[in-house]
CSV table of C-alpha atoms in Angstrom, one decimal:
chain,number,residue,atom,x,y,z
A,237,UNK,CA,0.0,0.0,0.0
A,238,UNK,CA,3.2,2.3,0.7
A,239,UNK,CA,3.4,2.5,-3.4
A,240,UNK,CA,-0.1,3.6,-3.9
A,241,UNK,CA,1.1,7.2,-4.3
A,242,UNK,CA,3.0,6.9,-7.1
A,243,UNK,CA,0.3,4.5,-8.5
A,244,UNK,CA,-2.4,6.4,-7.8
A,245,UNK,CA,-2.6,9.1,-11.1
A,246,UNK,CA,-1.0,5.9,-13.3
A,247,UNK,CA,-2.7,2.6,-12.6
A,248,UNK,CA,-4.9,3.0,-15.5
A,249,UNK,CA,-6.2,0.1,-17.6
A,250,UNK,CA,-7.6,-0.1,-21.1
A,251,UNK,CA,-10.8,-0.2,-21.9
A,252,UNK,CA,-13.7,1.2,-23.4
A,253,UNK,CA,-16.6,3.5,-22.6
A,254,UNK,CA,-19.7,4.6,-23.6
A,255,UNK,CA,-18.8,8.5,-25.0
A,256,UNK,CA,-21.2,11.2,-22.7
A,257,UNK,CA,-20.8,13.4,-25.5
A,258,UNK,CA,-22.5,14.9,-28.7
A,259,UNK,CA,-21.2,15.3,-31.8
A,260,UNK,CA,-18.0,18.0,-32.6
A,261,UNK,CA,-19.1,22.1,-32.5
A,262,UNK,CA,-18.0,23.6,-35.4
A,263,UNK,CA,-18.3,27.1,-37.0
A,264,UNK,CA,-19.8,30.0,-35.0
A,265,UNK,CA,-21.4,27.5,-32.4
A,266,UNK,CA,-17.3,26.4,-31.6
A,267,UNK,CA,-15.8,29.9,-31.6
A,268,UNK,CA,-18.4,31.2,-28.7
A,269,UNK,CA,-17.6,27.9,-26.7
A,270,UNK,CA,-13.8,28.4,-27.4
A,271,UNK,CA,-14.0,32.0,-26.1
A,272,UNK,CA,-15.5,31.1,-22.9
A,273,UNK,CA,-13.1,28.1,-22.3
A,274,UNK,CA,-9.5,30.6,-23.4
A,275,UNK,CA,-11.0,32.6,-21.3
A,276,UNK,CA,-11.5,30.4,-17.9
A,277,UNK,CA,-7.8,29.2,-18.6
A,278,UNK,CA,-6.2,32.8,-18.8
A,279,UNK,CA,-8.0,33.1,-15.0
A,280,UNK,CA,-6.4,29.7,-14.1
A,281,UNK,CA,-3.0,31.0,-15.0
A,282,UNK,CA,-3.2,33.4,-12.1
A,283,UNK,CA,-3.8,30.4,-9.7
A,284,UNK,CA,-0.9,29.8,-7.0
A,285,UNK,CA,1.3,26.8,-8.2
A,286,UNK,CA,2.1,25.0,-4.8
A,287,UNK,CA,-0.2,24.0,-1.7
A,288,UNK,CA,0.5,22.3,1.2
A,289,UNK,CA,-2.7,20.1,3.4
A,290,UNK,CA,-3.7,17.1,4.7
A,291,UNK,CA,-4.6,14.0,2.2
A,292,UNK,CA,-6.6,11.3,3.1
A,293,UNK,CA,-6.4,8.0,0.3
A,294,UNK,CA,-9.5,5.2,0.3
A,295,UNK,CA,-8.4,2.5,-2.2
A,296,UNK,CA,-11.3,0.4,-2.8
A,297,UNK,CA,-10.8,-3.0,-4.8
A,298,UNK,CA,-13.0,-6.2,-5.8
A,299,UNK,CA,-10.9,-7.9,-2.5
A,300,UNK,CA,-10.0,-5.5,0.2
A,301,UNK,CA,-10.1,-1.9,1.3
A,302,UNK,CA,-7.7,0.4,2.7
A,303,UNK,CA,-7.1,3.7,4.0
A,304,UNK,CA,-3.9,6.1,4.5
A,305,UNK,CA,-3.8,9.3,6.0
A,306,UNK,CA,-0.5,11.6,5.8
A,307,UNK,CA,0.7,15.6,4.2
A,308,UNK,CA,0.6,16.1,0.9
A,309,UNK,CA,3.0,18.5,-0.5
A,310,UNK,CA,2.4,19.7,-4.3
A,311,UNK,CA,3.6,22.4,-6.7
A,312,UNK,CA,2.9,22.6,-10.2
A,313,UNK,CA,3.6,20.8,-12.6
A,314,UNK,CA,4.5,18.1,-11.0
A,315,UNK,CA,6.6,18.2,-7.8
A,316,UNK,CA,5.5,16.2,-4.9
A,317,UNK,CA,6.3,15.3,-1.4
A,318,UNK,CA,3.6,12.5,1.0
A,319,UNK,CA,4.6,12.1,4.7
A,320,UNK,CA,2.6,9.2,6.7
A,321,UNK,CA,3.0,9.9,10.5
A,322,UNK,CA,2.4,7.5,13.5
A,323,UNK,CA,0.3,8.6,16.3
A,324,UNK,CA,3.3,9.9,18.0
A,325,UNK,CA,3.8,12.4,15.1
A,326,UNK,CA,7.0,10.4,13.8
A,327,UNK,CA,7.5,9.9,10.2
A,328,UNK,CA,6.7,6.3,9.0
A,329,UNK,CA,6.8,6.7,5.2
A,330,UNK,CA,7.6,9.1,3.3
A,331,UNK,CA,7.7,9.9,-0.8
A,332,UNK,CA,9.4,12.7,-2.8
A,333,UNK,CA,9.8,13.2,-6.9
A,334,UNK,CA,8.2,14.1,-9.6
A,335,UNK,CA,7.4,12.6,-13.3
A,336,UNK,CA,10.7,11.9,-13.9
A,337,UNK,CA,11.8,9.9,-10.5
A,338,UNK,CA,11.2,9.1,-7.2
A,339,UNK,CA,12.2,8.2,-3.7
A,340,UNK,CA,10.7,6.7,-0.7
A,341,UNK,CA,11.8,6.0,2.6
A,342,UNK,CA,10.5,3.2,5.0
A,343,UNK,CA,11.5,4.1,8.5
A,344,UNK,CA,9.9,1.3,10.0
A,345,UNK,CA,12.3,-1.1,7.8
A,346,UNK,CA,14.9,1.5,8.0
A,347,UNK,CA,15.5,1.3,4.0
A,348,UNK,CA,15.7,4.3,1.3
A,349,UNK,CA,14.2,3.2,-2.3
A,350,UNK,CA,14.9,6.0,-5.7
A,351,UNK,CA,15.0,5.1,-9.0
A,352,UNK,CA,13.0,6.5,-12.5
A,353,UNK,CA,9.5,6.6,-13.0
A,354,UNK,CA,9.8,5.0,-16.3
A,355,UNK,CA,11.4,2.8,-15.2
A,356,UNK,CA,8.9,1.8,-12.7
A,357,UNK,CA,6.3,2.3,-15.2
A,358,UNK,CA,7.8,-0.7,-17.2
A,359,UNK,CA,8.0,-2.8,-14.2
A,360,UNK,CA,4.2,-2.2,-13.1
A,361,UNK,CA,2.9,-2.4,-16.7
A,362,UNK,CA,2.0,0.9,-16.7
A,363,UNK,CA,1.4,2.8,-19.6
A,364,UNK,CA,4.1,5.3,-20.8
A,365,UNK,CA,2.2,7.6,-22.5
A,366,UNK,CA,1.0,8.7,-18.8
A,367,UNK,CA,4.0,10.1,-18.2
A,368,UNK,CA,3.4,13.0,-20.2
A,369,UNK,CA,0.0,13.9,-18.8
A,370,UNK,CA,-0.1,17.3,-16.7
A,371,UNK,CA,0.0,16.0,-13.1
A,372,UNK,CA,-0.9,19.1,-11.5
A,373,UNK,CA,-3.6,20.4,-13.8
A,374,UNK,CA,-5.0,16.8,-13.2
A,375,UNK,CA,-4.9,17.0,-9.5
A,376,UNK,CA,-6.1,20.9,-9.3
A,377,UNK,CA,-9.3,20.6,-11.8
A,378,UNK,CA,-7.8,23.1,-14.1
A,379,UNK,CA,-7.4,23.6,-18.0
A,380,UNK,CA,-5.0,26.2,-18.0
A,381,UNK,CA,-3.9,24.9,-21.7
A,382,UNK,CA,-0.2,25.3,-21.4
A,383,UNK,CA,1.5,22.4,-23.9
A,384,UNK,CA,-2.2,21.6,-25.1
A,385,UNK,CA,-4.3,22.2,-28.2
A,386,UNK,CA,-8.1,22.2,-27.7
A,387,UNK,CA,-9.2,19.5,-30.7
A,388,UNK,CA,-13.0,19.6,-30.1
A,389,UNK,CA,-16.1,20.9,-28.3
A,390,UNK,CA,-19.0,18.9,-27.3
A,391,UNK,CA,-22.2,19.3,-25.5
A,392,UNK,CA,-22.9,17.0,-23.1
A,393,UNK,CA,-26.0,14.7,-23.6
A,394,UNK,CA,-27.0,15.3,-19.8
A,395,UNK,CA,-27.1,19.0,-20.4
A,396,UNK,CA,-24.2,19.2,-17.6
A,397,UNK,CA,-21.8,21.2,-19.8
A,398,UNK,CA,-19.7,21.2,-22.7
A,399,UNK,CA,-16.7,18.4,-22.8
A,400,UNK,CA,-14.0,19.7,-24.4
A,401,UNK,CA,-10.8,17.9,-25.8
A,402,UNK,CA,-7.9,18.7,-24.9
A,403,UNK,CA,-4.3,17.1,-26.2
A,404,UNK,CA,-1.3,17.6,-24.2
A,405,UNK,CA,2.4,17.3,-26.2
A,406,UNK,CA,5.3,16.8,-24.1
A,407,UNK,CA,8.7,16.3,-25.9
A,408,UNK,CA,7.1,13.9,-28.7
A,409,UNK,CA,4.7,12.1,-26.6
A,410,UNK,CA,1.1,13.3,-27.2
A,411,UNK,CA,-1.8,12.2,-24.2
A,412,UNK,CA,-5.5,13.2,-24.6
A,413,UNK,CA,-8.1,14.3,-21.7
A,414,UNK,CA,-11.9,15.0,-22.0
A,415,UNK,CA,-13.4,17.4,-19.9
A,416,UNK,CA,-16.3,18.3,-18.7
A,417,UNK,CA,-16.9,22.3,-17.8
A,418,UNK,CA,-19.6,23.5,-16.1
A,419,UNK,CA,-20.0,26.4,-17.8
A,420,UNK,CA,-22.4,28.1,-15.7
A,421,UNK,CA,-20.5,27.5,-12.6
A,422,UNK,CA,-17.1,28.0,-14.1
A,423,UNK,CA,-15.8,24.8,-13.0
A,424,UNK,CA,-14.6,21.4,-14.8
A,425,UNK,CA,-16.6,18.8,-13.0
A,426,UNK,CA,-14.5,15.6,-14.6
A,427,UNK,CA,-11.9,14.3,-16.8
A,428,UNK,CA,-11.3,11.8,-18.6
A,429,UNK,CA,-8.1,10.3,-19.9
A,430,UNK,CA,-7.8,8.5,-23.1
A,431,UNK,CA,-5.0,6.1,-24.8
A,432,UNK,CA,-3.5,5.4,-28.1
A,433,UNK,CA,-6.5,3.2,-29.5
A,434,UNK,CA,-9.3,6.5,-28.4
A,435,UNK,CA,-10.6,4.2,-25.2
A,436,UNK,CA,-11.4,5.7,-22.1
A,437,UNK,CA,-9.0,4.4,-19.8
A,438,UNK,CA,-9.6,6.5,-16.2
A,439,UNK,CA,-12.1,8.9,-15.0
A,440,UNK,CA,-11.4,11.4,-12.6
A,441,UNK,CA,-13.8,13.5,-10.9
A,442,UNK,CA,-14.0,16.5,-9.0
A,443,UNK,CA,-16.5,17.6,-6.2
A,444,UNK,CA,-16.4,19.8,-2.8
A,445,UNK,CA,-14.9,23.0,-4.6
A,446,UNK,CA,-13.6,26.0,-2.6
A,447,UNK,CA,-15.1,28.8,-3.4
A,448,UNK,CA,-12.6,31.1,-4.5
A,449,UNK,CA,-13.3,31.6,-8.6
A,450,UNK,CA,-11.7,30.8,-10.6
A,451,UNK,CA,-8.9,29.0,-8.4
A,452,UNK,CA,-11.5,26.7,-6.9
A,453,UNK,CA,-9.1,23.8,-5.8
A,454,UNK,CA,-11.6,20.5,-5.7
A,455,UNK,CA,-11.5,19.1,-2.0
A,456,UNK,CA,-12.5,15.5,-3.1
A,457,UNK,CA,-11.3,13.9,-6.1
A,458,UNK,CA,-12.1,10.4,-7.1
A,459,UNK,CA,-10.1,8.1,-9.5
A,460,UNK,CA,-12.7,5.3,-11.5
A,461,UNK,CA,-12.4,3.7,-14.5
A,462,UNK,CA,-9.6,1.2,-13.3
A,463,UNK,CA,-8.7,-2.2,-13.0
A,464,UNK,CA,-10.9,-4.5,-11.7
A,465,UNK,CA,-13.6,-2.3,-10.4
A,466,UNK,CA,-10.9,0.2,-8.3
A,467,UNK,CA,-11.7,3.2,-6.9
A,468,UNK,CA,-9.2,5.3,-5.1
A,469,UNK,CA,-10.6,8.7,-3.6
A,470,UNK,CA,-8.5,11.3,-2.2
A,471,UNK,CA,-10.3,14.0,0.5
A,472,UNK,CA,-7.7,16.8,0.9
A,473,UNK,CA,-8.2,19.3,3.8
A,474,UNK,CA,-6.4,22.2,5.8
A,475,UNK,CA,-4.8,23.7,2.7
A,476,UNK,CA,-2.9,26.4,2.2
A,477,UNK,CA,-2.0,28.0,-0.6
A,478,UNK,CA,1.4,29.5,-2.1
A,479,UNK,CA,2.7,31.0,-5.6
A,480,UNK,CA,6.3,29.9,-5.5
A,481,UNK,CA,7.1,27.3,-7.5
A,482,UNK,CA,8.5,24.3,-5.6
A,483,UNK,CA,11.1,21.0,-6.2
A,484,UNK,CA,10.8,18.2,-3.3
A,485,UNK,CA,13.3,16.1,-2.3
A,486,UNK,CA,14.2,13.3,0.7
A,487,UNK,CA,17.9,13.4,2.3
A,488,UNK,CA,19.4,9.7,2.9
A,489,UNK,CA,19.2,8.6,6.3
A,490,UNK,CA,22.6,7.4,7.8
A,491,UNK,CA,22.5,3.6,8.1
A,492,UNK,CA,19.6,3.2,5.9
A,493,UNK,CA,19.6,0.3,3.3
A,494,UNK,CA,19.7,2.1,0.4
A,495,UNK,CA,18.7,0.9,-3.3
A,496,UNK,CA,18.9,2.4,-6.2
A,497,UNK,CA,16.5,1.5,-9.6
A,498,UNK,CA,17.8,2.1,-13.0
């Protein structure tokens, strides 16, 4: 359960969905919809780019259920740092890194783990292409559209909003995200992440928003979709906000077994 951190934006599976869409805007009907959407992101620009507070993970799966509690560190785009205390206040576990590597610390075994996330990827049959998703606008509920083209416009056939497609390019790896803005509350309400072969692979969804527009940083955010019939829901609380940018990092404890993964 110590790895679910890492796992928890990547454990997606393939499969397919049943698309809660119409079919593509176009002309006039697609410019007004773009306008409202450029102009939602240019707000979300101005949104602080680290917070600190208290996370609280549920993992539900078709065998067993479990529960970790700990402070969650985060700072766009996608610098992290997750401490798991005892009752005593002492650190049990701790995990540090970003989308490029990590490192974790057991205290209770006394051992430090790093190595690359692709790495780890490979090992967990994860897909790759994950690794050049935005992290943070994934974890925030923005669409600030840095890196990303907007490919199509949709109305909703629940009348909830528009769903609009987004495709983010990192270096020459391309991933694609649906989602779904509320447009009279100003707020995306889900996302969903597609692969390769156009199949809905994860659903995330958003609910208890602050209420500062447009920065309204969702409080509960649940991950569907998965393997299996998982769910993993994260409740965040107590947080506090910052603009400064932010890298995370864990020292090596003296005497700790240490390994290293290519």
């Amino acid at each position: 359960m110590f790895y679910i951190f890492p796992l928890l934006l990547f454990l997606l599976i393939s499969g397919c969905a049943i698309k809660p869409w119409e079919a593509p805007m176009e002309g006039e009907t697609f410019d007004d919809s773009l306008k409202v959407i450029i102009a939602l992101a240019k707000e979300q620009e101005t949104c602080d780019q680290s917070f600190d507070g208290d996370l609280s993970l549920f993992y539900t799966g078709p065998f067993d259920k479990e529960a970790i509690s700990g402070y969650l560190q985060f700072s766009l785009p996608s610098s992290y740092k997750f401490i798991v205390t005892n009752p005593f206040g002492q650190p049990m576990f701790m995990i540090a890194g970003n989308n490029s590597s990590f490192q974790i610390i057991n205290t209770n075994d006394k051992k430090y783990l790093a190595g690359s996330l692709r790495s780890f990827f490979i090992r967990n049959h994860i897909p790759l292409a994950f690794l050049s998703g935005n992290w943070g606008e994934w974890l925030t509920g923005r669409n600030t559209m840095r890196g990303a083209e907007i490919t199509a416009i949709r109305q909703d056939k629940e009348a909830r909003g528009l769903w609009v497609t987004v495709e983010y390019t990192n270096g020459k790896k391309t991933t694609t995200s649906h989602l779904l803005l509320d447009t009279e509350n100003r707020r995306y309400l889900e996302r969903l992440l597609e692969d390769k072969k156009g199949d809905i692979v994860a659903r995330i969804t958003y609910g208890n928003k602050r209420a500062d527009t447009p920065c309204q940083q969702p409080l509960a955010i649940t991950l569907s979709g998965l393997d299996y019939g998982v769910t993993i829901d994260l409740i965040l609380s107590d947080i506090q906000f910052t603009n400064e940018q932010k890298k995370y990092s864990l020292p090596i404890p003296k005497g700790y077994i240490r390994q290293f993964m290519p």
